[in-house]
XYZ file of C-alpha atoms in Angstrom:
382
model
C -40.747 76.634 38.546
C -42.372 76.242 35.158
C -40.125 75.420 32.241
C -40.182 78.500 29.967
C -39.601 76.239 26.945
C -42.811 74.297 27.554
C -46.086 75.794 26.273
C -48.732 76.571 28.795
C -52.439 75.967 28.494
C -53.181 79.341 26.939
C -49.894 80.077 25.186
C -50.335 81.495 21.690
C -49.795 78.658 19.234
C -51.150 77.900 15.816
C -54.879 77.435 16.110
C -58.171 78.608 14.704
C -60.246 77.268 11.858
C -58.565 78.859 8.869
C -58.005 76.454 5.944
C -54.411 77.691 5.660
C -51.751 77.055 8.274
C -50.448 80.628 8.106
C -53.869 82.139 8.752
C -54.764 79.995 11.711
C -52.814 81.690 14.515
C -55.723 82.911 16.621
C -56.217 80.531 19.541
C -53.485 79.036 21.686
C -52.758 76.092 23.897
C -54.685 72.860 24.056
C -57.869 74.654 22.988
C -56.170 75.705 19.770
C -55.110 72.122 19.097
C -58.657 70.891 19.680
C -60.076 73.492 17.321
C -57.596 72.668 14.578
C -58.477 68.985 14.888
C -61.996 69.925 13.805
C -60.708 71.582 10.617
C -61.818 70.064 7.312
C -58.262 70.267 5.937
C -56.353 67.099 6.867
C -53.031 69.002 6.700
C -54.244 71.308 9.456
C -55.300 68.309 11.559
C -51.906 66.672 11.010
C -50.103 69.836 12.142
C -52.289 69.906 15.260
C -51.440 66.294 16.115
C -47.738 67.025 15.828
C -48.138 69.736 18.506
C -50.593 67.880 20.737
C -48.030 66.007 22.839
C -46.777 69.343 24.142
C -49.901 69.357 26.327
C -49.435 66.208 28.373
C -52.189 63.662 28.912
C -54.836 65.784 27.188
C -52.699 66.037 24.094
C -51.933 62.311 24.169
C -55.659 61.557 24.267
C -56.133 63.741 21.177
C -53.448 61.817 19.288
C -55.076 58.514 20.282
C -58.405 59.828 18.962
C -56.630 60.592 15.678
C -56.318 56.838 15.038
C -60.012 56.914 14.137
C -59.887 60.029 11.955
C -61.601 59.720 8.565
C -58.355 60.640 6.800
C -55.826 57.896 6.025
C -53.049 60.497 6.327
C -54.187 61.645 9.769
C -54.462 58.039 10.982
C -50.915 57.377 9.776
C -49.595 60.462 11.558
C -51.257 59.376 14.797
C -49.771 55.914 14.469
C -46.244 57.235 13.931
C -46.523 59.569 16.914
C -47.727 56.730 19.145
C -45.786 53.748 17.792
C -42.729 54.157 20.048
C -44.603 55.066 23.243
C -44.963 52.587 26.091
C -48.025 53.817 28.011
C -50.604 51.084 28.609
C -53.470 53.120 27.145
C -51.439 53.770 23.987
C -50.752 50.059 23.491
C -54.406 49.260 24.114
C -55.494 51.905 21.613
C -53.128 50.617 18.943
C -54.221 47.025 19.493
C -57.942 47.797 19.457
C -57.570 49.993 16.397
C -55.926 47.188 14.435
C -59.111 45.102 14.401
C -57.262 42.050 13.060
C -54.947 44.178 10.922
C -51.170 44.307 11.199
C -49.682 47.783 10.929
C -46.293 47.901 9.251
C -43.902 50.786 8.728
C -42.900 51.132 5.081
C -40.860 53.607 3.075
C -42.241 55.302 -0.022
C -39.767 56.880 -2.436
C -40.221 59.670 -4.950
C -37.944 60.141 -7.954
C -37.324 63.207 -10.116
C -37.578 63.195 -13.922
C -34.041 61.777 -14.137
C -34.875 58.803 -11.944
C -32.963 60.085 -8.911
C -34.573 59.484 -5.526
C -35.418 62.891 -4.081
C -37.604 61.886 -1.145
C -37.969 58.973 1.247
C -41.165 59.146 3.246
C -42.157 56.860 6.141
C -45.682 55.511 5.905
C -47.910 52.936 7.549
C -49.492 50.068 5.628
C -52.197 47.783 6.984
C -52.446 44.087 6.275
C -54.330 41.041 7.359
C -52.756 37.626 6.993
C -54.217 34.399 5.646
C -52.607 31.133 6.755
C -52.402 28.786 3.755
C -50.874 26.007 5.927
C -47.337 24.599 6.106
C -45.947 28.004 6.994
C -47.207 29.708 3.823
C -48.843 33.078 4.452
C -50.746 35.497 2.217
C -50.643 39.194 3.181
C -53.520 41.400 2.086
C -53.163 45.199 2.115
C -56.066 47.447 3.094
C -56.965 49.774 0.207
C -59.161 52.712 1.291
C -61.997 53.756 -0.967
C -61.780 56.928 -2.985
C -62.085 58.680 -6.341
C -59.429 58.923 -9.040
C -58.894 59.778 -12.700
C -58.475 56.556 -14.646
C -56.412 56.590 -17.832
C -53.753 59.019 -19.014
C -53.760 62.580 -20.393
C -53.004 63.190 -24.049
C -49.627 64.821 -23.404
C -48.057 61.874 -21.571
C -45.223 60.005 -23.257
C -46.114 56.534 -24.463
C -49.840 57.032 -24.098
C -52.050 54.899 -26.341
C -55.602 55.542 -27.449
C -56.893 52.662 -25.329
C -56.013 54.706 -22.236
C -58.593 57.360 -23.042
C -60.775 59.108 -22.319
C -59.610 59.904 -18.808
C -62.608 59.553 -16.550
C -63.446 59.775 -12.872
C -64.040 56.487 -11.091
C -65.331 55.936 -7.569
C -63.798 52.884 -5.901
C -65.024 51.242 -2.703
C -62.525 49.968 -0.126
C -61.098 46.473 -0.590
C -58.045 44.370 0.198
C -55.344 43.469 -2.313
C -52.363 41.130 -2.227
C -49.250 42.838 -0.916
C -47.361 41.013 -3.683
C -48.276 39.053 -6.784
C -49.197 35.491 -5.822
C -45.992 33.549 -5.190
C -45.112 30.054 -6.306
C -45.302 28.820 -2.705
C -48.809 30.274 -2.323
C -49.943 28.818 -5.637
C -48.479 25.409 -4.777
C -50.218 25.462 -1.389
C -53.636 25.991 -2.964
C -53.358 24.287 -6.356
C -50.858 21.508 -5.705
C -48.789 22.433 -8.750
C -46.348 25.062 -9.984
C -46.356 25.932 -13.714
C -43.598 28.568 -13.460
C -40.559 28.664 -15.729
C -38.383 30.576 -13.251
C -38.551 28.441 -10.136
C -38.393 29.894 -6.650
C -40.881 29.667 -3.810
C -40.857 33.443 -3.246
C -40.856 34.385 -6.917
C -44.223 35.233 -8.482
C -46.012 32.326 -10.037
C -46.099 32.742 -13.822
C -47.246 30.936 -16.937
C -50.695 31.073 -15.385
C -53.782 31.244 -17.593
C -56.628 33.412 -16.400
C -58.895 30.444 -15.668
C -56.184 29.012 -13.398
C -55.999 32.338 -11.561
C -59.786 32.267 -11.147
C -59.581 28.670 -9.876
C -56.984 29.757 -7.301
C -59.378 32.460 -6.066
C -62.221 29.967 -5.831
C -60.157 27.509 -3.775
C -58.907 30.291 -1.527
C -62.485 31.479 -0.976
C -63.574 27.970 -0.017
C -60.685 27.611 2.409
C -61.099 30.944 4.168
C -64.824 31.629 3.952
C -64.068 35.029 2.412
C -64.630 36.134 -1.174
C -61.424 36.232 -3.180
C -61.279 37.239 -6.822
C -59.178 38.987 -9.436
C -59.231 42.799 -9.300
C -61.271 44.843 -11.708
C -59.144 46.932 -14.042
C -60.266 50.097 -12.230
C -59.366 48.630 -8.831
C -55.944 47.635 -10.140
C -55.094 51.109 -11.470
C -56.492 52.829 -8.375
C -54.427 50.573 -6.112
C -51.313 51.016 -8.245
C -51.533 54.804 -8.293
C -52.247 54.988 -4.546
C -53.161 58.661 -4.807
C -50.520 59.624 -7.380
C -51.106 61.037 -10.871
C -47.631 60.465 -12.336
C -46.853 57.688 -14.866
C -45.415 55.543 -12.047
C -46.363 55.603 -8.390
C -42.871 56.803 -7.500
C -42.791 59.622 -10.046
C -42.292 60.692 -13.648
C -39.950 57.876 -14.629
C -38.705 54.441 -13.615
C -35.322 52.767 -13.129
C -34.190 49.150 -12.910
C -33.073 49.889 -9.350
C -36.767 50.193 -8.463
C -38.440 47.565 -10.648
C -37.824 44.517 -12.840
C -38.353 45.253 -16.546
C -36.325 45.383 -19.777
C -34.116 48.395 -19.266
C -32.144 48.068 -22.509
C -32.967 49.295 -26.011
C -34.036 46.845 -28.689
C -34.628 47.137 -32.389
C -35.568 44.770 -35.207
C -35.733 44.826 -39.000
C -32.689 47.092 -39.334
C -34.076 49.693 -37.021
C -37.623 49.673 -38.377
C -39.047 48.830 -34.950
C -37.440 50.375 -31.883
C -38.186 50.043 -28.198
C -36.475 52.129 -25.548
C -35.106 50.850 -22.261
C -35.756 54.247 -20.671
C -38.828 56.380 -20.098
C -38.822 60.163 -20.372
C -35.521 61.551 -19.154
C -34.886 58.559 -16.924
C -31.828 56.330 -17.349
C -31.511 53.093 -19.230
C -30.814 50.089 -17.075
C -30.314 46.356 -17.213
C -32.304 43.420 -18.524
C -32.461 40.592 -15.994
C -34.296 38.213 -18.373
C -36.273 36.559 -15.573
C -38.524 37.255 -12.608
C -37.266 38.428 -9.233
C -38.482 37.480 -5.755
C -41.492 39.528 -4.731
C -40.683 42.666 -2.753
C -36.965 42.360 -3.496
C -36.646 46.052 -4.442
C -38.111 47.175 -1.111
C -40.228 49.816 -2.860
C -43.854 50.101 -1.765
C -46.525 52.547 -2.841
C -48.673 54.578 -0.439
C -50.991 51.599 0.147
C -48.166 49.165 0.947
C -48.263 47.300 -2.379
C -45.048 46.038 -3.979
C -44.072 45.156 -7.560
C -46.954 46.992 -9.203
C -44.564 48.014 -12.002
C -42.838 45.136 -13.793
C -41.952 41.558 -12.724
C -45.146 39.873 -14.023
C -48.196 41.032 -15.922
C -51.265 40.685 -13.725
C -54.641 39.356 -14.805
C -57.742 41.468 -14.176
C -61.404 40.458 -14.366
C -62.267 42.699 -17.297
C -62.595 41.652 -20.892
C -60.706 43.839 -23.355
C -62.272 47.012 -24.737
C -60.441 49.286 -27.150
C -60.944 52.396 -24.991
C -62.919 53.697 -22.023
C -65.990 54.899 -23.883
C -68.997 53.730 -21.841
C -66.743 52.160 -19.179
C -68.273 51.768 -15.700
C -67.418 54.510 -13.214
C -68.096 52.609 -9.994
C -64.932 50.499 -9.953
C -66.670 47.339 -11.160
C -65.314 45.012 -13.828
C -66.325 45.659 -17.448
C -67.360 42.312 -18.884
C -68.505 41.206 -22.321
C -69.183 37.482 -22.708
C -68.532 37.696 -26.436
C -64.932 38.853 -25.926
C -62.133 36.379 -25.215
C -59.177 38.672 -24.561
C -58.664 39.657 -20.941
C -57.039 42.798 -19.556
C -53.589 42.593 -17.964
C -51.799 45.326 -16.054
C -48.382 46.279 -14.722
C -45.856 45.298 -17.391
C -43.310 42.544 -16.751
C -39.672 41.479 -16.586
C -39.474 41.264 -20.386
C -41.436 44.394 -21.326
C -40.163 47.938 -21.784
C -40.762 50.696 -19.228
C -43.532 52.331 -21.231
C -45.600 49.171 -20.648
C -45.067 49.366 -16.889
C -46.885 52.688 -16.402
C -49.852 52.862 -14.039
C -52.205 53.607 -16.960
C -50.759 51.115 -19.463
C -53.135 48.353 -20.571
C -52.381 44.955 -22.053
C -54.448 41.974 -23.160
C -54.019 38.249 -23.529
C -56.010 35.038 -23.626
C -53.237 32.499 -23.063
C -50.458 31.797 -20.536
C -46.868 32.969 -20.927
C -43.862 33.082 -18.635
C -44.586 36.664 -17.618
C -48.283 36.131 -16.795
C -49.105 36.198 -13.086
C -51.830 37.655 -10.895
C -52.704 39.350 -7.627
C -55.848 38.682 -5.599
C -58.483 40.971 -4.126
C -60.737 40.378 -1.149
C -63.861 42.356 -0.299
C -65.656 42.445 3.015
C -62.935 40.804 5.117
C -61.317 42.678 8.008
C -62.298 46.304 8.423
C -60.033 49.319 8.783
C-alpha cells in the first residue's frame, strides 16, 4: 500500500514558473519540481531542490544537477542536501564537481545593531591548497565574480569623503587567501620573519609593501600560478561577500568577533576622541597584539576570515583621495607618481570605525599592524 504521507508523481505541490513562491502552486509532483528548477529566481530553484528528494531517484538526480547551477546559493544548497548521503553516484558527483577544490562547511553569523548574534547560517566555502613544503599549507578561497556598490553611502556613521562616490564595480572571479599570510607561510617563502608578535599561525606583520610583492613573486615562481596583491575593489568585494552593511556580519562589530581596539581613547584633554564601539554596538577589550588567524571562527559568505581587524592588508592600488574616475572593472588604480599605497581592513590597534568594509587607509612604510593577503587568478576553476 502506498504511504499517504509520501507525495505521488502528480500530487499538487508548489510548482509553476511564477517569480513568487506563493504564486507558483500550479503544477505538482516531479514535473513541478523540474519546472521550478528552470525559474530565473534562485530562491524558487532552492525551494524546488529542498522538495526534490521526495521523488526518489529522479529527485536525487535533480539535486545532483544543482551542483552545476549558475547560482552560488543553489550550488551550496545542493551540496548541503547531498553532503551526508552515501550513494556512489552522489560521492562521484561531489568529487567531480570539486575540480581540485575542497568544499568546507562554515558558519556565517549575523548580528543586530546592538552586536547580538541573531542568526547562524551554515554555508559552503571552496578552497584549493598550495603546499609550501615542510607541512606549511596556503588555503585559497574561491571568490565568484559579480557586481557590487563600492564605497559607503553618505548617511553611514564614520564615513569619510575618500569613500565616495559610491559606484558600481564589476569584478571577475578570483581566489583569495582564506586568512592573512601567516608567519609560517612567510618564513617558508622568504626565509625570514619580521613580525613583532611571534607565532607561526599569527599573521605576519611589519611587512612593507615591496616585501609583500616579493612574497607573491616567489610564490608565483614556486607554483607556476600568478599570485599578487588584491586590487582595492577586489578586496572590498571579497570582504563584503554580498553584504551592504558596514561589516560583513551586520551593522556593528564586537571584540568577540574581531581583533581591534574596543576601548575609548582620548588625548589633549579630550580634544581628540576615538570610540571603542560602532553605532549602538558594545565597547569591548583591547588585546594590544595580533591573534592567530581564524581564531574567532567567523567567516563571511565566501569563507574568508579576519577581514575586519587583526592586521591592515596591503592592496595594489596607489592612494587617491576619492573614487572620482576610479576604474569600474575591478582592476587596480595605479599612479606611478604616488608613493602611498592603499590598505584595508583595520587592525588590532585601530578603532572599529577603521575596520568597516568601506574604510580606506594608506601607508608607505612597515608597522607592526601591516600584513597582507594574496590573490590568485586563473588557478583552479569552480
